Amino acid sequence: METIKIVIAGPRGRMGREAVKLVEETEHFSLVGVIDHKFEGQKLSKADDFKSNAIIYTDIEKCFSETKPDVLIDLTTPEIGKIHTKKALEYGVRPVVGTTGFSDADLKELEELTEDRGIGAIIAPNFAIGAILMMKFSQMAAKYFSDVEILEMHHDQKLDAPSGTGLKTAEMISAVRGAKEQGHPDEKETLAGARGANYQGIHVHSIRLPGLVAHQEVLFGGDGQTLSIRHDSFNRASFMSGVKLCVEQIMNLDVLVYGLENLID
Ligand SMILES: NC(=O)C1=CN([C@@H]2O[C@H](COP(=O)(O)OP(=O)(O)OC[C@H]3O[C@@H](n4cnc5c(N)ncnc54)[C@H](OP(=O)(O)O)[C@@H]3O)[C@@H](O)[C@H]2O)C=CC1
Ligand SMILES: O=C(O)C1=N[C@H](C(=O)O)C[C@H](O)C1
């Protein structure tokens, strides 16, 4: 297999660290540079506890010009992730974006840019295969149970709420069941936010606690029965087979793919 040249943005983060390890350990992947907002020009191995001697760039354009990567893996923050993804497309670098918190307008803009440039991009709210199945099973179940609430539970350092996965799950369910307001029509919140966020009538509840990593339960209710579909990621290694798949698949794509469920049967 031909070697894929990769740049990682956010290498010192919880996900970035795992991604560096994945690239270091994969024979046909090569880490040609990393993007951070500090440690300009240093070797990654000097800036932190890494093996890689990849150079740290704080300027993404300089990084792309000097390292000429095939793929950017972005694991940063919503604001920075969007800037990086646009720059990657401008420079002909295929972005694999795990960063969450993009709006519909962001996604539309990136889709148009991908079309203009004619190269592939992947925006994956969740790289874990179990989470993808949880979302697919939830979409299947929604055909039979139209009343559903989503509980997404994450560590307390997470910046965006609801999670990318929670939002994507609501979108996938809504695609098969349409908009529907649930609960009593005269329901009133006596404490603002008690019923969570509302996506097309699907309530999404975001829980943030130390000790959690990434968890989601999709709870369906019917006549005299409930159905729970749950996924738990207990560590960030759980996301890495999905990252690997995306980096490999993106080399053959020329459109924007939003969600890993579109890449697996
Ligand atoms: N798709 C998926 O399966 C998953 C997605 N995620 C998403 O990935 C993203 C990262 O999550 P996580 O690793 O937990 O977050 P972290 O906060 O641990 O990591 C983010 C990293 O980005 C760095 N950073 C901030 N600004 C810049 C910049 N301008 N250029 C380069 N790096 C920068 C931060 O540095 P500093 O700390 O110094 O500010 C930090 O090291 C989030 O959006 C999260 O939701 C997370 C898990 C799974
Ligand atoms: O920030 C996280 O940790 C995670 N973010 C993604 C999301 O917002 O869905 C994926 C996973 O849930 C972990």
mmCIF file of C-alpha atoms and ligand atoms in Angstrom:
data_model
loop_
_atom_site.group_PDB
_atom_site.id
_atom_site.type_symbol
_atom_site.label_atom_id
_atom_site.label_comp_id
_atom_site.label_asym_id
_atom_site.label_seq_id
_atom_site.Cartn_x
_atom_site.Cartn_y
_atom_site.Cartn_z
ATOM 1 C CA MET A 1 0.000 0.000 0.000
ATOM 2 C CA GLU A 2 1.290 3.475 -0.858
ATOM 3 C CA THR A 3 2.385 5.605 2.111
ATOM 4 C CA ILE A 4 -0.126 8.291 3.133
ATOM 5 C CA LYS A 5 1.479 11.530 4.342
ATOM 6 C CA ILE A 6 -0.415 12.912 7.332
ATOM 7 C CA VAL A 7 -0.511 16.133 9.367
ATOM 8 C CA ILE A 8 -2.312 16.104 12.730
ATOM 9 C CA ALA A 9 -3.786 19.278 14.238
ATOM 10 C CA GLY A 10 -4.138 19.178 18.025
ATOM 11 C CA PRO A 11 -1.453 16.518 18.710
ATOM 12 C CA ARG A 12 -1.212 17.206 22.460
ATOM 13 C CA GLY A 13 -4.957 16.788 23.055
ATOM 14 C CA ARG A 14 -6.748 13.709 24.397
ATOM 15 C CA MET A 15 -7.625 12.531 20.874
ATOM 16 C CA GLY A 16 -4.570 13.998 19.162
ATOM 17 C CA ARG A 17 -2.231 11.887 21.317
ATOM 18 C CA GLU A 18 -3.989 8.681 20.282
ATOM 19 C CA ALA A 19 -3.951 9.767 16.652
ATOM 20 C CA VAL A 20 -0.182 10.409 16.776
ATOM 21 C CA LYS A 21 0.262 6.908 18.201
ATOM 22 C CA LEU A 22 -1.945 5.412 15.475
ATOM 23 C CA VAL A 23 0.032 7.112 12.704
ATOM 24 C CA GLU A 24 3.360 6.133 14.287
ATOM 25 C CA GLU A 25 2.240 2.505 14.540
ATOM 26 C CA THR A 26 0.716 2.159 11.056
ATOM 27 C CA GLU A 27 3.232 1.060 8.448
ATOM 28 C CA HIS A 28 1.692 2.862 5.483
ATOM 29 C CA PHE A 29 1.073 6.133 7.403
ATOM 30 C CA SER A 30 3.742 8.807 7.802
ATOM 31 C CA LEU A 31 3.461 11.776 10.191
ATOM 32 C CA VAL A 32 5.045 14.620 8.208
ATOM 33 C CA GLY A 33 4.106 17.469 10.569
ATOM 34 C CA VAL A 34 1.753 18.595 13.316
ATOM 35 C CA ILE A 35 -0.176 21.816 13.896
ATOM 36 C CA ASP A 36 -0.378 23.357 17.349
ATOM 37 C CA HIS A 37 -0.742 26.870 18.710
ATOM 38 C CA LYS A 38 2.546 26.710 20.581
ATOM 39 C CA PHE A 39 6.056 25.154 20.320
ATOM 40 C CA GLU A 40 6.640 26.527 16.775
ATOM 41 C CA GLY A 41 9.505 24.769 14.996
ATOM 42 C CA GLN A 42 10.177 22.260 17.773
ATOM 43 C CA LYS A 43 10.248 18.515 17.250
ATOM 44 C CA LEU A 44 7.165 16.805 18.655
ATOM 45 C CA SER A 45 9.429 14.479 20.676
ATOM 46 C CA LYS A 46 10.980 17.500 22.391
ATOM 47 C CA ALA A 47 7.696 19.280 23.159
ATOM 48 C CA ASP A 48 6.054 16.332 24.890
ATOM 49 C CA ASP A 49 6.251 12.628 25.561
ATOM 50 C CA PHE A 50 6.185 11.471 21.897
ATOM 51 C CA LYS A 51 8.427 9.280 19.796
ATOM 52 C CA SER A 52 7.850 11.214 16.575
ATOM 53 C CA ASN A 53 10.335 13.795 15.347
ATOM 54 C CA ALA A 54 7.677 15.529 13.253
ATOM 55 C CA ILE A 55 8.011 19.334 13.289
ATOM 56 C CA ILE A 56 5.415 21.471 15.072
ATOM 57 C CA TYR A 57 3.933 24.292 12.993
ATOM 58 C CA THR A 58 1.772 27.096 14.348
ATOM 59 C CA ASP A 59 1.091 28.343 10.801
ATOM 60 C CA ILE A 60 -1.053 25.881 8.840
ATOM 61 C CA GLU A 61 -0.142 27.360 5.437
ATOM 62 C CA LYS A 62 3.587 27.038 6.173
ATOM 63 C CA CYS A 63 2.965 23.485 7.351
ATOM 64 C CA PHE A 64 1.147 22.503 4.144
ATOM 65 C CA SER A 65 3.685 24.236 1.875
ATOM 66 C CA GLU A 66 6.675 22.597 3.555
ATOM 67 C CA THR A 67 5.318 19.104 4.301
ATOM 68 C CA LYS A 68 2.946 18.563 1.329
ATOM 69 C CA PRO A 69 0.631 16.154 3.152
ATOM 70 C CA ASP A 70 -2.098 14.005 1.590
ATOM 71 C CA VAL A 71 -4.374 14.161 4.650
ATOM 72 C CA LEU A 72 -5.061 16.471 7.592
ATOM 73 C CA ILE A 73 -6.514 14.876 10.737
ATOM 74 C CA ASP A 74 -8.143 17.643 12.778
ATOM 75 C CA LEU A 75 -8.823 17.115 16.482
ATOM 76 C CA THR A 76 -8.968 20.629 17.887
ATOM 77 C CA THR A 77 -11.898 22.928 18.725
ATOM 78 C CA PRO A 78 -14.998 23.887 16.708
ATOM 79 C CA GLU A 79 -13.684 27.343 15.704
ATOM 80 C CA ILE A 80 -10.155 26.196 14.855
ATOM 81 C CA GLY A 81 -11.341 22.974 13.218
ATOM 82 C CA LYS A 82 -13.435 24.891 10.737
ATOM 83 C CA ILE A 83 -10.560 27.222 9.787
ATOM 84 C CA HIS A 84 -8.217 24.228 9.386
ATOM 85 C CA THR A 85 -10.698 22.297 7.236
ATOM 86 C CA LYS A 86 -11.178 25.240 4.876
ATOM 87 C CA LYS A 87 -7.420 25.785 4.586
ATOM 88 C CA ALA A 88 -6.854 22.085 3.901
ATOM 89 C CA LEU A 89 -9.370 22.092 1.057
ATOM 90 C CA GLU A 90 -7.816 25.264 -0.368
ATOM 91 C CA TYR A 91 -4.391 23.573 -0.355
ATOM 92 C CA GLY A 92 -5.657 20.287 -1.857
ATOM 93 C CA VAL A 93 -5.133 18.409 1.427
ATOM 94 C CA ARG A 94 -7.912 15.928 2.273
ATOM 95 C CA PRO A 95 -9.378 16.662 5.712
ATOM 96 C CA VAL A 96 -10.461 13.936 8.154
ATOM 97 C CA VAL A 97 -12.265 15.941 10.806
ATOM 98 C CA GLY A 98 -13.120 14.479 14.192
ATOM 99 C CA THR A 99 -13.644 17.891 15.745
ATOM 100 C CA THR A 100 -17.304 18.438 16.631
ATOM 101 C CA GLY A 101 -19.471 21.516 17.090
ATOM 102 C CA PHE A 102 -19.923 22.530 13.419
ATOM 103 C CA SER A 103 -23.208 24.233 12.520
ATOM 104 C CA ASP A 104 -25.412 23.347 9.528
ATOM 105 C CA ALA A 105 -24.122 26.486 7.807
ATOM 106 C CA ASP A 106 -20.503 25.353 8.423
ATOM 107 C CA LEU A 107 -21.235 21.948 6.922
ATOM 108 C CA LYS A 108 -22.894 23.495 3.870
ATOM 109 C CA GLU A 109 -19.972 25.844 3.297
ATOM 110 C CA LEU A 110 -17.477 22.981 3.586
ATOM 111 C CA GLU A 111 -19.553 20.808 1.248
ATOM 112 C CA GLU A 112 -19.509 23.568 -1.383
ATOM 113 C CA LEU A 113 -15.772 24.046 -0.967
ATOM 114 C CA THR A 114 -15.233 20.296 -1.354
ATOM 115 C CA GLU A 115 -17.269 20.337 -4.595
ATOM 116 C CA ASP A 116 -15.271 23.327 -5.896
ATOM 117 C CA ARG A 117 -11.966 21.617 -5.147
ATOM 118 C CA GLY A 118 -13.015 18.136 -6.283
ATOM 119 C CA ILE A 119 -11.273 16.383 -3.407
ATOM 120 C CA GLY A 120 -12.702 14.302 -0.583
ATOM 121 C CA ALA A 121 -13.408 15.394 2.980
ATOM 122 C CA ILE A 122 -14.737 13.431 5.940
ATOM 123 C CA ILE A 123 -16.463 14.990 8.919
ATOM 124 C CA ALA A 124 -17.024 12.214 11.447
ATOM 125 C CA PRO A 125 -18.862 13.159 14.656
ATOM 126 C CA ASN A 126 -17.895 9.758 16.052
ATOM 127 C CA PHE A 127 -15.123 7.390 14.891
ATOM 128 C CA ALA A 128 -16.104 4.450 17.141
ATOM 129 C CA ILE A 129 -17.729 1.568 15.267
ATOM 130 C CA GLY A 130 -19.985 0.808 18.242
ATOM 131 C CA ALA A 131 -21.282 4.378 18.237
ATOM 132 C CA ILE A 132 -22.007 4.171 14.509
ATOM 133 C CA LEU A 133 -24.007 0.985 15.085
ATOM 134 C CA MET A 134 -25.829 2.630 18.015
ATOM 135 C CA MET A 135 -26.885 5.436 15.669
ATOM 136 C CA LYS A 136 -27.898 3.042 12.885
ATOM 137 C CA PHE A 137 -29.870 0.815 15.267
ATOM 138 C CA SER A 138 -31.580 3.926 16.651
ATOM 139 C CA GLN A 139 -32.574 4.975 13.157
ATOM 140 C CA MET A 140 -34.013 1.484 12.564
ATOM 141 C CA ALA A 141 -35.909 1.550 15.869
ATOM 142 C CA ALA A 142 -37.369 4.996 15.146
ATOM 143 C CA LYS A 143 -39.493 3.489 12.374
ATOM 144 C CA TYR A 144 -41.371 1.559 15.054
ATOM 145 C CA PHE A 145 -41.017 3.889 18.069
ATOM 146 C CA SER A 146 -41.613 7.545 17.224
ATOM 147 C CA ASP A 147 -41.164 8.757 20.830
ATOM 148 C CA VAL A 148 -37.492 9.053 21.677
ATOM 149 C CA GLU A 149 -35.107 11.026 23.865
ATOM 150 C CA ILE A 150 -31.315 11.127 23.645
ATOM 151 C CA LEU A 151 -29.028 11.205 26.687
ATOM 152 C CA GLU A 152 -25.433 11.972 25.789
ATOM 153 C CA MET A 153 -22.887 11.789 28.599
ATOM 154 C CA HIS A 154 -19.330 13.103 28.405
ATOM 155 C CA HIS A 155 -16.320 14.158 30.471
ATOM 156 C CA ASP A 156 -16.585 17.660 31.922
ATOM 157 C CA GLN A 157 -13.850 19.194 29.710
ATOM 158 C CA LYS A 158 -15.996 18.924 26.589
ATOM 159 C CA LEU A 159 -16.593 22.297 24.894
ATOM 160 C CA ASP A 160 -19.645 21.625 22.709
ATOM 161 C CA ALA A 161 -23.174 20.632 23.695
ATOM 162 C CA PRO A 162 -24.977 18.729 22.491
ATOM 163 C CA SER A 163 -22.233 16.374 21.363
ATOM 164 C CA GLY A 164 -21.684 15.858 17.638
ATOM 165 C CA THR A 165 -22.900 12.293 18.106
ATOM 166 C CA GLY A 166 -26.066 13.380 19.921
ATOM 167 C CA LEU A 167 -26.892 15.832 17.172
ATOM 168 C CA LYS A 168 -26.115 13.357 14.379
ATOM 169 C CA THR A 169 -28.297 10.734 16.071
ATOM 170 C CA ALA A 170 -31.186 13.211 16.254
ATOM 171 C CA GLU A 171 -30.697 14.049 12.556
ATOM 172 C CA MET A 172 -30.670 10.360 11.563
ATOM 173 C CA ILE A 173 -33.796 9.614 13.599
ATOM 174 C CA SER A 174 -35.561 12.691 12.292
ATOM 175 C CA ALA A 175 -34.803 11.613 8.704
ATOM 176 C CA VAL A 176 -37.047 8.559 9.154
ATOM 177 C CA ARG A 177 -39.708 9.740 11.604
ATOM 178 C CA GLY A 178 -40.062 13.462 10.662
ATOM 179 C CA ALA A 179 -40.819 16.235 13.143
ATOM 180 C CA LYS A 180 -43.006 15.307 16.101
ATOM 181 C CA GLU A 181 -43.531 17.092 19.425
ATOM 182 C CA GLN A 182 -43.501 14.614 22.286
ATOM 183 C CA GLY A 183 -44.874 14.770 25.798
ATOM 184 C CA HIS A 184 -47.910 16.679 27.007
ATOM 185 C CA PRO A 185 -48.886 19.584 24.705
ATOM 186 C CA ASP A 186 -49.304 21.843 27.767
ATOM 187 C CA GLU A 187 -45.955 20.837 29.295
ATOM 188 C CA LYS A 188 -44.122 23.794 30.917
ATOM 189 C CA GLU A 189 -40.557 23.972 32.195
ATOM 190 C CA THR A 190 -40.520 25.390 35.732
ATOM 191 C CA LEU A 191 -36.721 25.314 35.572
ATOM 192 C CA ALA A 192 -35.353 26.485 32.185
ATOM 193 C CA GLY A 193 -33.687 23.699 30.220
ATOM 194 C CA ALA A 194 -35.321 20.872 32.184
ATOM 195 C CA ARG A 195 -36.454 19.167 28.974
ATOM 196 C CA GLY A 196 -33.061 19.546 27.275
ATOM 197 C CA ALA A 197 -32.411 20.756 23.715
ATOM 198 C CA ASN A 198 -35.053 20.122 21.072
ATOM 199 C CA TYR A 199 -34.198 18.928 17.544
ATOM 200 C CA GLN A 200 -37.376 18.474 15.490
ATOM 201 C CA GLY A 201 -39.178 17.419 18.677
ATOM 202 C CA ILE A 202 -36.405 15.036 19.801
ATOM 203 C CA HIS A 203 -35.140 16.086 23.239
ATOM 204 C CA VAL A 204 -31.362 15.840 23.694
ATOM 205 C CA HIS A 205 -29.966 15.879 27.237
ATOM 206 C CA SER A 206 -26.268 16.648 27.742
ATOM 207 C CA ILE A 207 -24.633 15.324 30.898
ATOM 208 C CA ARG A 208 -21.076 16.413 31.804
ATOM 209 C CA LEU A 209 -19.218 14.717 34.656
ATOM 210 C CA PRO A 210 -15.631 13.889 35.598
ATOM 211 C CA GLY A 211 -15.077 10.153 35.275
ATOM 212 C CA LEU A 212 -17.061 9.884 32.039
ATOM 213 C CA VAL A 213 -15.414 9.529 28.611
ATOM 214 C CA ALA A 214 -18.096 9.345 25.857
ATOM 215 C CA HIS A 215 -21.434 7.594 26.318
ATOM 216 C CA GLN A 216 -24.890 7.804 24.785
ATOM 217 C CA GLU A 217 -28.234 6.198 25.443
ATOM 218 C CA VAL A 218 -31.121 6.502 23.009
ATOM 219 C CA LEU A 219 -34.320 5.810 24.886
ATOM 220 C CA PHE A 220 -37.501 4.895 23.008
ATOM 221 C CA GLY A 221 -40.939 4.654 24.600
ATOM 222 C CA GLY A 222 -44.036 2.835 23.339
ATOM 223 C CA ASP A 223 -47.232 1.396 24.747
ATOM 224 C CA GLY A 224 -46.162 -0.437 27.930
ATOM 225 C CA GLN A 225 -42.535 -0.774 26.821
ATOM 226 C CA THR A 226 -39.237 1.051 26.437
ATOM 227 C CA LEU A 227 -36.175 0.255 24.368
ATOM 228 C CA SER A 228 -32.682 1.506 25.282
ATOM 229 C CA ILE A 229 -29.817 1.533 22.794
ATOM 230 C CA ARG A 230 -26.556 2.444 24.480
ATOM 231 C CA HIS A 231 -22.919 2.841 23.553
ATOM 232 C CA ASP A 232 -19.935 3.525 25.821
ATOM 233 C CA SER A 233 -16.423 4.569 24.888
ATOM 234 C CA PHE A 234 -14.211 3.958 27.906
ATOM 235 C CA ASN A 235 -11.039 5.262 26.258
ATOM 236 C CA ARG A 236 -9.933 7.227 23.185
ATOM 237 C CA ALA A 237 -8.295 4.177 21.606
ATOM 238 C CA SER A 238 -11.889 3.130 20.818
ATOM 239 C CA PHE A 239 -11.983 5.837 18.126
ATOM 240 C CA MET A 240 -8.754 4.927 16.338
ATOM 241 C CA SER A 241 -9.862 2.108 14.006
ATOM 242 C CA GLY A 242 -12.393 4.609 12.631
ATOM 243 C CA VAL A 243 -9.709 7.251 12.147
ATOM 244 C CA LYS A 244 -7.578 4.691 10.271
ATOM 245 C CA LEU A 245 -10.498 3.709 8.049
ATOM 246 C CA CYS A 246 -11.229 7.363 7.228
ATOM 247 C CA VAL A 247 -7.608 8.148 6.309
ATOM 248 C CA GLU A 248 -7.536 5.141 3.987
ATOM 249 C CA GLN A 249 -10.956 5.786 2.423
ATOM 250 C CA ILE A 250 -10.523 9.513 1.902
ATOM 251 C CA MET A 251 -7.837 8.868 -0.700
ATOM 252 C CA ASN A 252 -10.614 7.535 -2.978
ATOM 253 C CA LEU A 253 -13.260 10.192 -2.285
ATOM 254 C CA ASP A 254 -14.110 13.382 -4.151
ATOM 255 C CA VAL A 255 -17.103 14.548 -2.064
ATOM 256 C CA LEU A 256 -17.770 15.531 1.545
ATOM 257 C CA VAL A 257 -18.883 12.600 3.701
ATOM 258 C CA TYR A 258 -20.614 13.581 6.945
ATOM 259 C CA GLY A 259 -20.658 10.557 9.254
ATOM 260 C CA LEU A 260 -18.809 7.257 9.219
ATOM 261 C CA GLU A 261 -22.070 5.365 8.730
ATOM 262 C CA ASN A 262 -21.824 6.441 5.080
ATOM 263 C CA LEU A 263 -18.529 4.568 4.660
ATOM 264 C CA ILE A 264 -19.517 1.195 6.135
ATOM 265 C CA ASP A 265 -22.204 -1.268 4.967
HETATM 266 N N1 LIG B 1 -15.093 12.187 16.165
HETATM 267 C C1 LIG B 1 -14.803 11.514 17.268
HETATM 268 O O1 LIG B 1 -14.913 10.285 17.336
HETATM 269 C C2 LIG B 1 -14.307 12.260 18.462
HETATM 270 C C3 LIG B 1 -14.269 13.616 18.403
HETATM 271 N N2 LIG B 1 -13.818 14.327 19.449
HETATM 272 C C4 LIG B 1 -13.739 15.767 19.232
HETATM 273 O O2 LIG B 1 -12.382 16.075 18.960
HETATM 274 C C5 LIG B 1 -12.066 17.388 19.434
HETATM 275 C C6 LIG B 1 -10.871 17.295 20.362
HETATM 276 O O3 LIG B 1 -11.252 16.576 21.515
HETATM 277 P P1 LIG B 1 -10.200 16.313 22.697
HETATM 278 O O4 LIG B 1 -8.973 15.688 22.162
HETATM 279 O O5 LIG B 1 -10.952 15.658 23.770
HETATM 280 O O6 LIG B 1 -9.891 17.839 23.129
HETATM 281 P P2 LIG B 1 -8.566 18.413 23.794
HETATM 282 O O7 LIG B 1 -8.941 19.744 24.380
HETATM 283 O O8 LIG B 1 -7.931 17.403 24.660
HETATM 284 O O9 LIG B 1 -7.607 18.661 22.527
HETATM 285 C C7 LIG B 1 -7.675 19.751 21.676
HETATM 286 C C8 LIG B 1 -6.248 20.151 21.348
HETATM 287 O O10 LIG B 1 -6.290 21.179 20.373
HETATM 288 C C9 LIG B 1 -5.285 22.123 20.745
HETATM 289 N N3 LIG B 1 -5.494 23.397 20.072
HETATM 290 C C10 LIG B 1 -6.185 24.477 20.488
HETATM 291 N N4 LIG B 1 -6.077 25.470 19.588
HETATM 292 C C11 LIG B 1 -5.309 24.982 18.575
HETATM 293 C C12 LIG B 1 -4.825 25.532 17.356
HETATM 294 N N5 LIG B 1 -5.087 26.797 16.987
HETATM 295 N N6 LIG B 1 -4.058 24.750 16.565
HETATM 296 C C13 LIG B 1 -3.763 23.494 16.920
HETATM 297 N N7 LIG B 1 -4.168 22.928 18.077
HETATM 298 C C14 LIG B 1 -4.936 23.671 18.878
HETATM 299 C C15 LIG B 1 -5.391 22.203 22.250
HETATM 300 O O11 LIG B 1 -4.254 22.801 22.840
HETATM 301 P P3 LIG B 1 -4.393 23.535 24.290
HETATM 302 O O12 LIG B 1 -4.884 22.475 25.228
HETATM 303 O O13 LIG B 1 -3.029 24.024 24.579
HETATM 304 O O14 LIG B 1 -5.398 24.630 24.092
HETATM 305 C C16 LIG B 1 -5.494 20.713 22.568
HETATM 306 O O15 LIG B 1 -4.224 20.128 22.640
HETATM 307 C C17 LIG B 1 -13.358 17.889 20.097
HETATM 308 O O16 LIG B 1 -14.073 18.674 19.168
HETATM 309 C C18 LIG B 1 -14.131 16.616 20.417
HETATM 310 O O17 LIG B 1 -15.510 16.831 20.457
HETATM 311 C C19 LIG B 1 -13.395 13.732 20.590
HETATM 312 C C20 LIG B 1 -13.441 12.367 20.716
HETATM 313 C C21 LIG B 1 -13.909 11.522 19.654
HETATM 314 O O1 LIG B 2 -15.515 15.347 23.068
HETATM 315 C C1 LIG B 2 -15.553 14.095 23.125
HETATM 316 O O2 LIG B 2 -14.980 13.467 24.007
HETATM 317 C C2 LIG B 2 -16.298 13.377 22.084
HETATM 318 N N1 LIG B 2 -16.782 14.046 21.090
HETATM 319 C C3 LIG B 2 -17.518 13.524 19.998
HETATM 320 C C4 LIG B 2 -18.925 14.066 20.017
HETATM 321 O O3 LIG B 2 -19.103 15.265 20.296
HETATM 322 O O4 LIG B 2 -19.860 13.317 19.731
HETATM 323 C C5 LIG B 2 -17.435 12.023 19.903
HETATM 324 C C6 LIG B 2 -17.423 11.309 21.206
HETATM 325 O O5 LIG B 2 -18.706 11.355 21.737
HETATM 326 C C7 LIG B 2 -16.397 11.910 22.159
#
